[in-house]
Amino acid sequence: PFTLQEWWWAAKDGYLNTMVGEYVRDGGLADGVSTATSITPMEWMWAAKDGYLATMMSENFQNGGMTGVLDNDNVLPMTPQEWMWAVKDGYFPTMMAHYLRNGGL
């Protein structure tokens, strides 16, 4: 993350827009070694709505994005057949809610 002095220099020297872009995209200057994924505006809205905004902000400031999902082997992507079963058996809205909240089951 950037320090207050770096924000001041960016505003003073005219590259604040570039710095904000780097911060929003990478949580700071990208060093090429981060395993964190950047957080989309939609994910920020979900975090605020679902009550985990503080955790998301902490992850973003510490790591430049979310790292928890990358380290969690318990989250598995849903298969196309599982999506078809959800539509066929009538639990698609529940499955979609789990997918949007957790990225899997």
PDB file of N, CA and C in Angstrom:
ATOM      1  N   PRO A   1       0.821  -1.197   0.000  1.00  0.00           N
ATOM      2  CA  PRO A   1       0.000   0.000   0.000  1.00  0.00           C
ATOM      3  C   PRO A   1       0.864   1.260   0.000  1.00  0.00           C
ATOM      4  N   PHE A   2       0.281   2.325  -0.474  1.00  0.00           N
ATOM      5  CA  PHE A   2       0.987   3.600  -0.545  1.00  0.00           C
ATOM      6  C   PHE A   2       0.952   4.316   0.794  1.00  0.00           C
ATOM      7  N   THR A   3       1.990   5.071   1.085  1.00  0.00           N
ATOM      8  CA  THR A   3       2.027   5.880   2.297  1.00  0.00           C
ATOM      9  C   THR A   3       1.339   7.223   2.027  1.00  0.00           C
ATOM     10  N   LEU A   4       1.038   7.955   3.095  1.00  0.00           N
ATOM     11  CA  LEU A   4       0.437   9.283   2.932  1.00  0.00           C
ATOM     12  C   LEU A   4       1.371  10.209   2.157  1.00  0.00           C
ATOM     13  N   GLN A   5       2.655  10.080   2.383  1.00  0.00           N
ATOM     14  CA  GLN A   5       3.615  10.921   1.672  1.00  0.00           C
ATOM     15  C   GLN A   5       3.581  10.625   0.166  1.00  0.00           C
ATOM     16  N   GLU A   6       3.445   9.354  -0.200  1.00  0.00           N
ATOM     17  CA  GLU A   6       3.364   9.003  -1.624  1.00  0.00           C
ATOM     18  C   GLU A   6       2.104   9.571  -2.264  1.00  0.00           C
ATOM     19  N   TRP A   7       0.980   9.536  -1.508  1.00  0.00           N
ATOM     20  CA  TRP A   7      -0.251  10.152  -2.037  1.00  0.00           C
ATOM     21  C   TRP A   7      -0.040  11.653  -2.245  1.00  0.00           C
ATOM     22  N   TRP A   8       0.624  12.314  -1.286  1.00  0.00           N
ATOM     23  CA  TRP A   8       0.888  13.740  -1.396  1.00  0.00           C
ATOM     24  C   TRP A   8       1.738  14.040  -2.627  1.00  0.00           C
ATOM     25  N   TRP A   9       2.811  13.269  -2.845  1.00  0.00           N
ATOM     26  CA  TRP A   9       3.673  13.478  -4.007  1.00  0.00           C
ATOM     27  C   TRP A   9       2.901  13.287  -5.308  1.00  0.00           C
ATOM     28  N   ALA A  10       2.036  12.283  -5.337  1.00  0.00           N
ATOM     29  CA  ALA A  10       1.257  12.027  -6.548  1.00  0.00           C
ATOM     30  C   ALA A  10       0.338  13.211  -6.863  1.00  0.00           C
ATOM     31  N   ALA A  11      -0.316  13.751  -5.849  1.00  0.00           N
ATOM     32  CA  ALA A  11      -1.196  14.901  -6.058  1.00  0.00           C
ATOM     33  C   ALA A  11      -0.389  16.128  -6.470  1.00  0.00           C
ATOM     34  N   LYS A  12       0.745  16.339  -5.815  1.00  0.00           N
ATOM     35  CA  LYS A  12       1.583  17.514  -6.075  1.00  0.00           C
ATOM     36  C   LYS A  12       2.231  17.451  -7.456  1.00  0.00           C
ATOM     37  N   ASP A  13       2.675  16.265  -7.857  1.00  0.00           N
ATOM     38  CA  ASP A  13       3.432  16.135  -9.111  1.00  0.00           C
ATOM     39  C   ASP A  13       2.588  15.721 -10.317  1.00  0.00           C
ATOM     40  N   GLY A  14       1.271  15.556 -10.121  1.00  0.00           N
ATOM     41  CA  GLY A  14       0.377  15.364 -11.257  1.00  0.00           C
ATOM     42  C   GLY A  14       0.194  13.944 -11.754  1.00  0.00           C
ATOM     43  N   TYR A  15       0.524  12.952 -10.962  1.00  0.00           N
ATOM     44  CA  TYR A  15       0.280  11.583 -11.415  1.00  0.00           C
ATOM     45  C   TYR A  15      -0.693  10.848 -10.490  1.00  0.00           C
ATOM     46  N   LEU A  16      -1.577  11.612  -9.847  1.00  0.00           N
ATOM     47  CA  LEU A  16      -2.553  11.031  -8.935  1.00  0.00           C
ATOM     48  C   LEU A  16      -3.482  10.045  -9.654  1.00  0.00           C
ATOM     49  N   ASN A  17      -3.921  10.376 -10.877  1.00  0.00           N
ATOM     50  CA  ASN A  17      -4.810   9.468 -11.615  1.00  0.00           C
ATOM     51  C   ASN A  17      -4.153   8.112 -11.838  1.00  0.00           C
ATOM     52  N   THR A  18      -2.881   8.112 -12.201  1.00  0.00           N
ATOM     53  CA  THR A  18      -2.157   6.858 -12.414  1.00  0.00           C
ATOM     54  C   THR A  18      -2.049   6.084 -11.107  1.00  0.00           C
ATOM     55  N   MET A  19      -1.756   6.797 -10.033  1.00  0.00           N
ATOM     56  CA  MET A  19      -1.607   6.147  -8.736  1.00  0.00           C
ATOM     57  C   MET A  19      -2.929   5.543  -8.264  1.00  0.00           C
ATOM     58  N   VAL A  20      -4.019   6.262  -8.437  1.00  0.00           N
ATOM     59  CA  VAL A  20      -5.332   5.729  -8.065  1.00  0.00           C
ATOM     60  C   VAL A  20      -5.640   4.474  -8.886  1.00  0.00           C
ATOM     61  N   GLY A  21      -5.332   4.518 -10.188  1.00  0.00           N
ATOM     62  CA  GLY A  21      -5.542   3.337 -11.031  1.00  0.00           C
ATOM     63  C   GLY A  21      -4.761   2.132 -10.542  1.00  0.00           C
ATOM     64  N   GLU A  22      -3.482   2.340 -10.182  1.00  0.00           N
ATOM     65  CA  GLU A  22      -2.656   1.251  -9.644  1.00  0.00           C
ATOM     66  C   GLU A  22      -3.227   0.740  -8.325  1.00  0.00           C
ATOM     67  N   TYR A  23      -3.683   1.667  -7.495  1.00  0.00           N
ATOM     68  CA  TYR A  23      -4.210   1.271  -6.186  1.00  0.00           C
ATOM     69  C   TYR A  23      -5.498   0.465  -6.339  1.00  0.00           C
ATOM     70  N   VAL A  24      -6.396   0.928  -7.208  1.00  0.00           N
ATOM     71  CA  VAL A  24      -7.667   0.228  -7.399  1.00  0.00           C
ATOM     72  C   VAL A  24      -7.435  -1.146  -8.018  1.00  0.00           C
ATOM     73  N   ARG A  25      -6.537  -1.207  -8.999  1.00  0.00           N
ATOM     74  CA  ARG A  25      -6.291  -2.469  -9.693  1.00  0.00           C
ATOM     75  C   ARG A  25      -5.452  -3.442  -8.869  1.00  0.00           C
ATOM     76  N   ASP A  26      -4.410  -2.941  -8.180  1.00  0.00           N
ATOM     77  CA  ASP A  26      -3.448  -3.830  -7.535  1.00  0.00           C
ATOM     78  C   ASP A  26      -3.301  -3.628  -6.036  1.00  0.00           C
ATOM     79  N   GLY A  27      -3.939  -2.631  -5.461  1.00  0.00           N
ATOM     80  CA  GLY A  27      -3.767  -2.353  -4.046  1.00  0.00           C
ATOM     81  C   GLY A  27      -2.444  -1.671  -3.740  1.00  0.00           C
ATOM     82  N   GLY A  28      -1.798  -1.138  -4.741  1.00  0.00           N
ATOM     83  CA  GLY A  28      -0.485  -0.513  -4.624  1.00  0.00           C
ATOM     84  C   GLY A  28       0.248  -0.737  -5.932  1.00  0.00           C
ATOM     85  N   LEU A  29       1.546  -0.513  -5.959  1.00  0.00           N
ATOM     86  CA  LEU A  29       2.304  -0.775  -7.172  1.00  0.00           C
ATOM     87  C   LEU A  29       2.464  -2.276  -7.340  1.00  0.00           C
ATOM     88  N   ALA A  30       2.180  -2.778  -8.518  1.00  0.00           N
ATOM     89  CA  ALA A  30       2.294  -4.211  -8.772  1.00  0.00           C
ATOM     90  C   ALA A  30       3.762  -4.604  -8.831  1.00  0.00           C
ATOM     91  N   ASP A  31       4.096  -5.668  -8.130  1.00  0.00           N
ATOM     92  CA  ASP A  31       5.477  -6.142  -8.148  1.00  0.00           C
ATOM     93  C   ASP A  31       5.634  -7.458  -8.899  1.00  0.00           C
ATOM     94  N   GLY A  32       4.540  -7.974  -9.404  1.00  0.00           N
ATOM     95  CA  GLY A  32       4.599  -9.192 -10.202  1.00  0.00           C
ATOM     96  C   GLY A  32       4.643 -10.473  -9.392  1.00  0.00           C
ATOM     97  N   VAL A  33       4.671 -10.404  -8.058  1.00  0.00           N
ATOM     98  CA  VAL A  33       4.747 -11.619  -7.257  1.00  0.00           C
ATOM     99  C   VAL A  33       3.490 -11.855  -6.419  1.00  0.00           C
ATOM    100  N   SER A  34       2.544 -10.985  -6.471  1.00  0.00           N
ATOM    101  CA  SER A  34       1.346 -11.118  -5.661  1.00  0.00           C
ATOM    102  C   SER A  34       0.457 -12.240  -6.190  1.00  0.00           C
ATOM    103  N   THR A  35      -0.107 -13.015  -5.262  1.00  0.00           N
ATOM    104  CA  THR A  35      -1.078 -14.035  -5.642  1.00  0.00           C
ATOM    105  C   THR A  35      -2.495 -13.545  -5.376  1.00  0.00           C
ATOM    106  N   ALA A  36      -2.633 -12.296  -4.992  1.00  0.00           N
ATOM    107  CA  ALA A  36      -3.946 -11.738  -4.696  1.00  0.00           C
ATOM    108  C   ALA A  36      -4.671 -11.392  -5.984  1.00  0.00           C
ATOM    109  N   THR A  37      -5.985 -11.578  -5.958  1.00  0.00           N
ATOM    110  CA  THR A  37      -6.803 -11.177  -7.095  1.00  0.00           C
ATOM    111  C   THR A  37      -7.418  -9.826  -6.779  1.00  0.00           C
ATOM    112  N   SER A  38      -7.480  -8.961  -7.787  1.00  0.00           N
ATOM    113  CA  SER A  38      -8.062  -7.644  -7.552  1.00  0.00           C
ATOM    114  C   SER A  38      -9.558  -7.779  -7.294  1.00  0.00           C
ATOM    115  N   ILE A  39     -10.098  -6.812  -6.589  1.00  0.00           N
ATOM    116  CA  ILE A  39     -11.501  -6.841  -6.175  1.00  0.00           C
ATOM    117  C   ILE A  39     -12.296  -5.931  -7.090  1.00  0.00           C
ATOM    118  N   THR A  40     -13.354  -6.462  -7.668  1.00  0.00           N
ATOM    119  CA  THR A  40     -14.174  -5.696  -8.600  1.00  0.00           C
ATOM    120  C   THR A  40     -15.156  -4.808  -7.844  1.00  0.00           C
ATOM    121  N   PRO A  41     -15.664  -3.757  -8.506  1.00  0.00           N
ATOM    122  CA  PRO A  41     -16.676  -2.916  -7.847  1.00  0.00           C
ATOM    123  C   PRO A  41     -17.899  -3.709  -7.393  1.00  0.00           C
ATOM    124  N   MET A  42     -18.304  -4.713  -8.169  1.00  0.00           N
ATOM    125  CA  MET A  42     -19.456  -5.534  -7.785  1.00  0.00           C
ATOM    126  C   MET A  42     -19.160  -6.299  -6.486  1.00  0.00           C
ATOM    127  N   GLU A  43     -17.930  -6.781  -6.341  1.00  0.00           N
ATOM    128  CA  GLU A  43     -17.565  -7.496  -5.120  1.00  0.00           C
ATOM    129  C   GLU A  43     -17.580  -6.566  -3.910  1.00  0.00           C
ATOM    130  N   TRP A  44     -17.182  -5.289  -4.100  1.00  0.00           N
ATOM    131  CA  TRP A  44     -17.264  -4.317  -3.005  1.00  0.00           C
ATOM    132  C   TRP A  44     -18.727  -4.130  -2.587  1.00  0.00           C
ATOM    133  N   MET A  45     -19.637  -4.061  -3.567  1.00  0.00           N
ATOM    134  CA  MET A  45     -21.061  -3.903  -3.246  1.00  0.00           C
ATOM    135  C   MET A  45     -21.583  -5.117  -2.489  1.00  0.00           C
ATOM    136  N   TRP A  46     -21.209  -6.309  -2.939  1.00  0.00           N
ATOM    137  CA  TRP A  46     -21.647  -7.525  -2.254  1.00  0.00           C
ATOM    138  C   TRP A  46     -21.116  -7.550  -0.826  1.00  0.00           C
ATOM    139  N   ALA A  47     -19.856  -7.151  -0.647  1.00  0.00           N
ATOM    140  CA  ALA A  47     -19.256  -7.150   0.688  1.00  0.00           C
ATOM    141  C   ALA A  47     -20.023  -6.217   1.620  1.00  0.00           C
ATOM    142  N   ALA A  48     -20.376  -5.042   1.122  1.00  0.00           N
ATOM    143  CA  ALA A  48     -21.138  -4.092   1.936  1.00  0.00           C
ATOM    144  C   ALA A  48     -22.522  -4.653   2.259  1.00  0.00           C
ATOM    145  N   LYS A  49     -23.148  -5.256   1.259  1.00  0.00           N
ATOM    146  CA  LYS A  49     -24.498  -5.790   1.418  1.00  0.00           C
ATOM    147  C   LYS A  49     -24.532  -7.002   2.345  1.00  0.00           C
ATOM    148  N   ASP A  50     -23.530  -7.870   2.237  1.00  0.00           N
ATOM    149  CA  ASP A  50     -23.554  -9.136   2.967  1.00  0.00           C
ATOM    150  C   ASP A  50     -22.778  -9.113   4.280  1.00  0.00           C
ATOM    151  N   GLY A  51     -22.175  -7.970   4.627  1.00  0.00           N
ATOM    152  CA  GLY A  51     -21.597  -7.822   5.945  1.00  0.00           C
ATOM    153  C   GLY A  51     -20.153  -8.246   6.126  1.00  0.00           C
ATOM    154  N   TYR A  52     -19.394  -8.382   5.053  1.00  0.00           N
ATOM    155  CA  TYR A  52     -17.981  -8.733   5.215  1.00  0.00           C
ATOM    156  C   TYR A  52     -17.059  -7.671   4.622  1.00  0.00           C
ATOM    157  N   LEU A  53     -17.533  -6.434   4.600  1.00  0.00           N
ATOM    158  CA  LEU A  53     -16.754  -5.324   4.050  1.00  0.00           C
ATOM    159  C   LEU A  53     -15.459  -5.094   4.831  1.00  0.00           C
ATOM    160  N   ALA A  54     -15.502  -5.184   6.152  1.00  0.00           N
ATOM    161  CA  ALA A  54     -14.300  -4.953   6.960  1.00  0.00           C
ATOM    162  C   ALA A  54     -13.211  -5.974   6.631  1.00  0.00           C
ATOM    163  N   THR A  55     -13.598  -7.234   6.462  1.00  0.00           N
ATOM    164  CA  THR A  55     -12.635  -8.274   6.101  1.00  0.00           C
ATOM    165  C   THR A  55     -12.050  -8.012   4.730  1.00  0.00           C
ATOM    166  N   MET A  56     -12.908  -7.628   3.797  1.00  0.00           N
ATOM    167  CA  MET A  56     -12.444  -7.369   2.433  1.00  0.00           C
ATOM    168  C   MET A  56     -11.490  -6.175   2.409  1.00  0.00           C
ATOM    169  N   MET A  57     -11.809  -5.130   3.163  1.00  0.00           N
ATOM    170  CA  MET A  57     -10.928  -3.963   3.202  1.00  0.00           C
ATOM    171  C   MET A  57      -9.566  -4.338   3.797  1.00  0.00           C
ATOM    172  N   SER A  58      -9.586  -5.130   4.849  1.00  0.00           N
ATOM    173  CA  SER A  58      -8.340  -5.566   5.472  1.00  0.00           C
ATOM    174  C   SER A  58      -7.486  -6.360   4.482  1.00  0.00           C
ATOM    175  N   GLU A  59      -8.093  -7.310   3.784  1.00  0.00           N
ATOM    176  CA  GLU A  59      -7.365  -8.103   2.776  1.00  0.00           C
ATOM    177  C   GLU A  59      -6.811  -7.205   1.678  1.00  0.00           C
ATOM    178  N   ASN A  60      -7.613  -6.248   1.226  1.00  0.00           N
ATOM    179  CA  ASN A  60      -7.179  -5.370   0.145  1.00  0.00           C
ATOM    180  C   ASN A  60      -5.990  -4.506   0.580  1.00  0.00           C
ATOM    181  N   PHE A  61      -6.051  -3.958   1.793  1.00  0.00           N
ATOM    182  CA  PHE A  61      -4.959  -3.111   2.258  1.00  0.00           C
ATOM    183  C   PHE A  61      -3.697  -3.916   2.562  1.00  0.00           C
ATOM    184  N   GLN A  62      -3.858  -5.138   3.071  1.00  0.00           N
ATOM    185  CA  GLN A  62      -2.703  -5.974   3.400  1.00  0.00           C
ATOM    186  C   GLN A  62      -2.064  -6.590   2.171  1.00  0.00           C
ATOM    187  N   ASN A  63      -2.881  -7.104   1.256  1.00  0.00           N
ATOM    188  CA  ASN A  63      -2.363  -7.932   0.168  1.00  0.00           C
ATOM    189  C   ASN A  63      -2.618  -7.378  -1.227  1.00  0.00           C
ATOM    190  N   GLY A  64      -3.355  -6.297  -1.323  1.00  0.00           N
ATOM    191  CA  GLY A  64      -3.663  -5.757  -2.637  1.00  0.00           C
ATOM    192  C   GLY A  64      -4.782  -6.500  -3.338  1.00  0.00           C
ATOM    193  N   GLY A  65      -5.596  -7.215  -2.609  1.00  0.00           N
ATOM    194  CA  GLY A  65      -6.701  -7.983  -3.173  1.00  0.00           C
ATOM    195  C   GLY A  65      -7.092  -9.090  -2.218  1.00  0.00           C
ATOM    196  N   MET A  66      -7.887 -10.011  -2.690  1.00  0.00           N
ATOM    197  CA  MET A  66      -8.325 -11.123  -1.862  1.00  0.00           C
ATOM    198  C   MET A  66      -7.414 -12.322  -2.086  1.00  0.00           C
ATOM    199  N   THR A  67      -6.939 -12.910  -1.016  1.00  0.00           N
ATOM    200  CA  THR A  67      -6.077 -14.086  -1.122  1.00  0.00           C
ATOM    201  C   THR A  67      -6.732 -15.327  -0.551  1.00  0.00           C
ATOM    202  N   GLY A  68      -7.765 -15.179   0.260  1.00  0.00           N
ATOM    203  CA  GLY A  68      -8.362 -16.321   0.955  1.00  0.00           C
ATOM    204  C   GLY A  68      -8.850 -17.419   0.043  1.00  0.00           C
ATOM    205  N   VAL A  69      -9.488 -17.077  -1.054  1.00  0.00           N
ATOM    206  CA  VAL A  69     -10.018 -18.091  -1.954  1.00  0.00           C
ATOM    207  C   VAL A  69      -8.887 -18.862  -2.625  1.00  0.00           C
ATOM    208  N   LEU A  70      -7.781 -18.181  -2.915  1.00  0.00           N
ATOM    209  CA  LEU A  70      -6.657 -18.847  -3.558  1.00  0.00           C
ATOM    210  C   LEU A  70      -6.008 -19.874  -2.651  1.00  0.00           C
ATOM    211  N   ASP A  71      -6.076 -19.661  -1.339  1.00  0.00           N
ATOM    212  CA  ASP A  71      -5.440 -20.560  -0.395  1.00  0.00           C
ATOM    213  C   ASP A  71      -6.376 -21.640   0.121  1.00  0.00           C
ATOM    214  N   ASN A  72      -7.645 -21.584  -0.235  1.00  0.00           N
ATOM    215  CA  ASN A  72      -8.629 -22.487   0.320  1.00  0.00           C
ATOM    216  C   ASN A  72      -8.897 -23.626  -0.656  1.00  0.00           C
ATOM    217  N   ASP A  73      -8.480 -24.828  -0.295  1.00  0.00           N
ATOM    218  CA  ASP A  73      -8.708 -25.990  -1.161  1.00  0.00           C
ATOM    219  C   ASP A  73     -10.124 -26.529  -1.046  1.00  0.00           C
ATOM    220  N   ASN A  74     -10.916 -26.009  -0.102  1.00  0.00           N
ATOM    221  CA  ASN A  74     -12.269 -26.511   0.096  1.00  0.00           C
ATOM    222  C   ASN A  74     -13.271 -25.938  -0.892  1.00  0.00           C
ATOM    223  N   VAL A  75     -12.923 -24.878  -1.608  1.00  0.00           N
ATOM    224  CA  VAL A  75     -13.838 -24.275  -2.571  1.00  0.00           C
ATOM    225  C   VAL A  75     -13.607 -24.909  -3.924  1.00  0.00           C
ATOM    226  N   LEU A  76     -14.641 -25.534  -4.448  1.00  0.00           N
ATOM    227  CA  LEU A  76     -14.552 -26.189  -5.749  1.00  0.00           C
ATOM    228  C   LEU A  76     -15.504 -25.511  -6.717  1.00  0.00           C
ATOM    229  N   PRO A  77     -15.116 -25.357  -7.974  1.00  0.00           N
ATOM    230  CA  PRO A  77     -16.042 -24.770  -8.942  1.00  0.00           C
ATOM    231  C   PRO A  77     -17.183 -25.731  -9.235  1.00  0.00           C
ATOM    232  N   MET A  78     -18.329 -25.164  -9.566  1.00  0.00           N
ATOM    233  CA  MET A  78     -19.486 -25.989  -9.901  1.00  0.00           C
ATOM    234  C   MET A  78     -19.371 -26.452 -11.347  1.00  0.00           C
ATOM    235  N   THR A  79     -19.746 -27.688 -11.577  1.00  0.00           N
ATOM    236  CA  THR A  79     -19.644 -28.252 -12.921  1.00  0.00           C
ATOM    237  C   THR A  79     -20.873 -27.880 -13.742  1.00  0.00           C
ATOM    238  N   PRO A  80     -20.771 -27.932 -15.075  1.00  0.00           N
ATOM    239  CA  PRO A  80     -21.946 -27.666 -15.908  1.00  0.00           C
ATOM    240  C   PRO A  80     -23.123 -28.584 -15.573  1.00  0.00           C
ATOM    241  N   GLN A  81     -22.839 -29.848 -15.236  1.00  0.00           N
ATOM    242  CA  GLN A  81     -23.926 -30.768 -14.891  1.00  0.00           C
ATOM    243  C   GLN A  81     -24.636 -30.316 -13.616  1.00  0.00           C
ATOM    244  N   GLU A  82     -23.887 -29.793 -12.647  1.00  0.00           N
ATOM    245  CA  GLU A  82     -24.515 -29.299 -11.419  1.00  0.00           C
ATOM    246  C   GLU A  82     -25.422 -28.106 -11.705  1.00  0.00           C
ATOM    247  N   TRP A  83     -24.993 -27.232 -12.625  1.00  0.00           N
ATOM    248  CA  TRP A  83     -25.842 -26.100 -13.016  1.00  0.00           C
ATOM    249  C   TRP A  83     -27.121 -26.602 -13.678  1.00  0.00           C
ATOM    250  N   MET A  84     -27.007 -27.604 -14.535  1.00  0.00           N
ATOM    251  CA  MET A  84     -28.202 -28.162 -15.204  1.00  0.00           C
ATOM    252  C   MET A  84     -29.138 -28.793 -14.179  1.00  0.00           C
ATOM    253  N   TRP A  85     -28.607 -29.535 -13.215  1.00  0.00           N
ATOM    254  CA  TRP A  85     -29.442 -30.132 -12.171  1.00  0.00           C
ATOM    255  C   TRP A  85     -30.169 -29.049 -11.382  1.00  0.00           C
ATOM    256  N   ALA A  86     -29.497 -27.948 -11.093  1.00  0.00           N
ATOM    257  CA  ALA A  86     -30.110 -26.858 -10.334  1.00  0.00           C
ATOM    258  C   ALA A  86     -31.295 -26.263 -11.081  1.00  0.00           C
ATOM    259  N   VAL A  87     -31.133 -26.067 -12.381  1.00  0.00           N
ATOM    260  CA  VAL A  87     -32.231 -25.530 -13.185  1.00  0.00           C
ATOM    261  C   VAL A  87     -33.368 -26.544 -13.244  1.00  0.00           C
ATOM    262  N   LYS A  88     -33.012 -27.802 -13.532  1.00  0.00           N
ATOM    263  CA  LYS A  88     -34.016 -28.866 -13.686  1.00  0.00           C
ATOM    264  C   LYS A  88     -34.785 -29.118 -12.388  1.00  0.00           C
ATOM    265  N   ASP A  89     -34.103 -29.116 -11.248  1.00  0.00           N
ATOM    266  CA  ASP A  89     -34.729 -29.484  -9.974  1.00  0.00           C
ATOM    267  C   ASP A  89     -35.237 -28.294  -9.169  1.00  0.00           C
ATOM    268  N   GLY A  90     -35.060 -27.073  -9.692  1.00  0.00           N
ATOM    269  CA  GLY A  90     -35.691 -25.909  -9.085  1.00  0.00           C
ATOM    270  C   GLY A  90     -34.927 -25.217  -7.971  1.00  0.00           C
ATOM    271  N   TYR A  91     -33.641 -25.487  -7.816  1.00  0.00           N
ATOM    272  CA  TYR A  91     -32.883 -24.788  -6.769  1.00  0.00           C
ATOM    273  C   TYR A  91     -31.813 -23.875  -7.368  1.00  0.00           C
ATOM    274  N   PHE A  92     -32.032 -23.428  -8.589  1.00  0.00           N
ATOM    275  CA  PHE A  92     -31.085 -22.538  -9.251  1.00  0.00           C
ATOM    276  C   PHE A  92     -30.850 -21.236  -8.478  1.00  0.00           C
ATOM    277  N   PRO A  93     -31.898 -20.562  -7.948  1.00  0.00           N
ATOM    278  CA  PRO A  93     -31.639 -19.316  -7.205  1.00  0.00           C
ATOM    279  C   PRO A  93     -30.724 -19.524  -5.988  1.00  0.00           C
ATOM    280  N   THR A  94     -30.912 -20.628  -5.272  1.00  0.00           N
ATOM    281  CA  THR A  94     -30.057 -20.916  -4.119  1.00  0.00           C
ATOM    282  C   THR A  94     -28.631 -21.180  -4.562  1.00  0.00           C
ATOM    283  N   MET A  95     -28.484 -21.939  -5.632  1.00  0.00           N
ATOM    284  CA  MET A  95     -27.146 -22.246  -6.140  1.00  0.00           C
ATOM    285  C   MET A  95     -26.449 -20.975  -6.614  1.00  0.00           C
ATOM    286  N   MET A  96     -27.184 -20.110  -7.284  1.00  0.00           N
ATOM    287  CA  MET A  96     -26.605 -18.859  -7.773  1.00  0.00           C
ATOM    288  C   MET A  96     -26.160 -17.983  -6.601  1.00  0.00           C
ATOM    289  N   ALA A  97     -26.961 -17.954  -5.537  1.00  0.00           N
ATOM    290  CA  ALA A  97     -26.589 -17.179  -4.350  1.00  0.00           C
ATOM    291  C   ALA A  97     -25.296 -17.706  -3.736  1.00  0.00           C
ATOM    292  N   HIS A  98     -25.169 -19.038  -3.643  1.00  0.00           N
ATOM    293  CA  HIS A  98     -23.927 -19.632  -3.124  1.00  0.00           C
ATOM    294  C   HIS A  98     -22.757 -19.298  -4.031  1.00  0.00           C
ATOM    295  N   TYR A  99     -22.978 -19.362  -5.326  1.00  0.00           N
ATOM    296  CA  TYR A  99     -21.902 -19.093  -6.280  1.00  0.00           C
ATOM    297  C   TYR A  99     -21.424 -17.641  -6.166  1.00  0.00           C
ATOM    298  N   LEU A 100     -22.357 -16.701  -6.070  1.00  0.00           N
ATOM    299  CA  LEU A 100     -21.979 -15.290  -5.997  1.00  0.00           C
ATOM    300  C   LEU A 100     -21.327 -14.943  -4.652  1.00  0.00           C
ATOM    301  N   ARG A 101     -21.776 -15.580  -3.596  1.00  0.00           N
ATOM    302  CA  ARG A 101     -21.232 -15.281  -2.277  1.00  0.00           C
ATOM    303  C   ARG A 101     -19.897 -15.981  -2.038  1.00  0.00           C
ATOM    304  N   ASN A 102     -19.764 -17.233  -2.473  1.00  0.00           N
ATOM    305  CA  ASN A 102     -18.615 -18.047  -2.097  1.00  0.00           C
ATOM    306  C   ASN A 102     -17.724 -18.450  -3.274  1.00  0.00           C
ATOM    307  N   GLY A 103     -18.172 -18.263  -4.488  1.00  0.00           N
ATOM    308  CA  GLY A 103     -17.388 -18.704  -5.640  1.00  0.00           C
ATOM    309  C   GLY A 103     -17.460 -20.216  -5.821  1.00  0.00           C
ATOM    310  N   GLY A 104     -18.350 -20.864  -5.175  1.00  0.00           N
ATOM    311  CA  GLY A 104     -18.507 -22.319  -5.247  1.00  0.00           C
ATOM    312  C   GLY A 104     -19.354 -22.777  -4.084  1.00  0.00           C
ATOM    313  N   LEU A 105     -19.406 -24.052  -3.860  1.00  0.00           N
ATOM    314  CA  LEU A 105     -20.182 -24.601  -2.731  1.00  0.00           C
ATOM    315  C   LEU A 105     -19.341 -24.691  -1.487  1.00  0.00           C
TER     316      LEU A 105
END
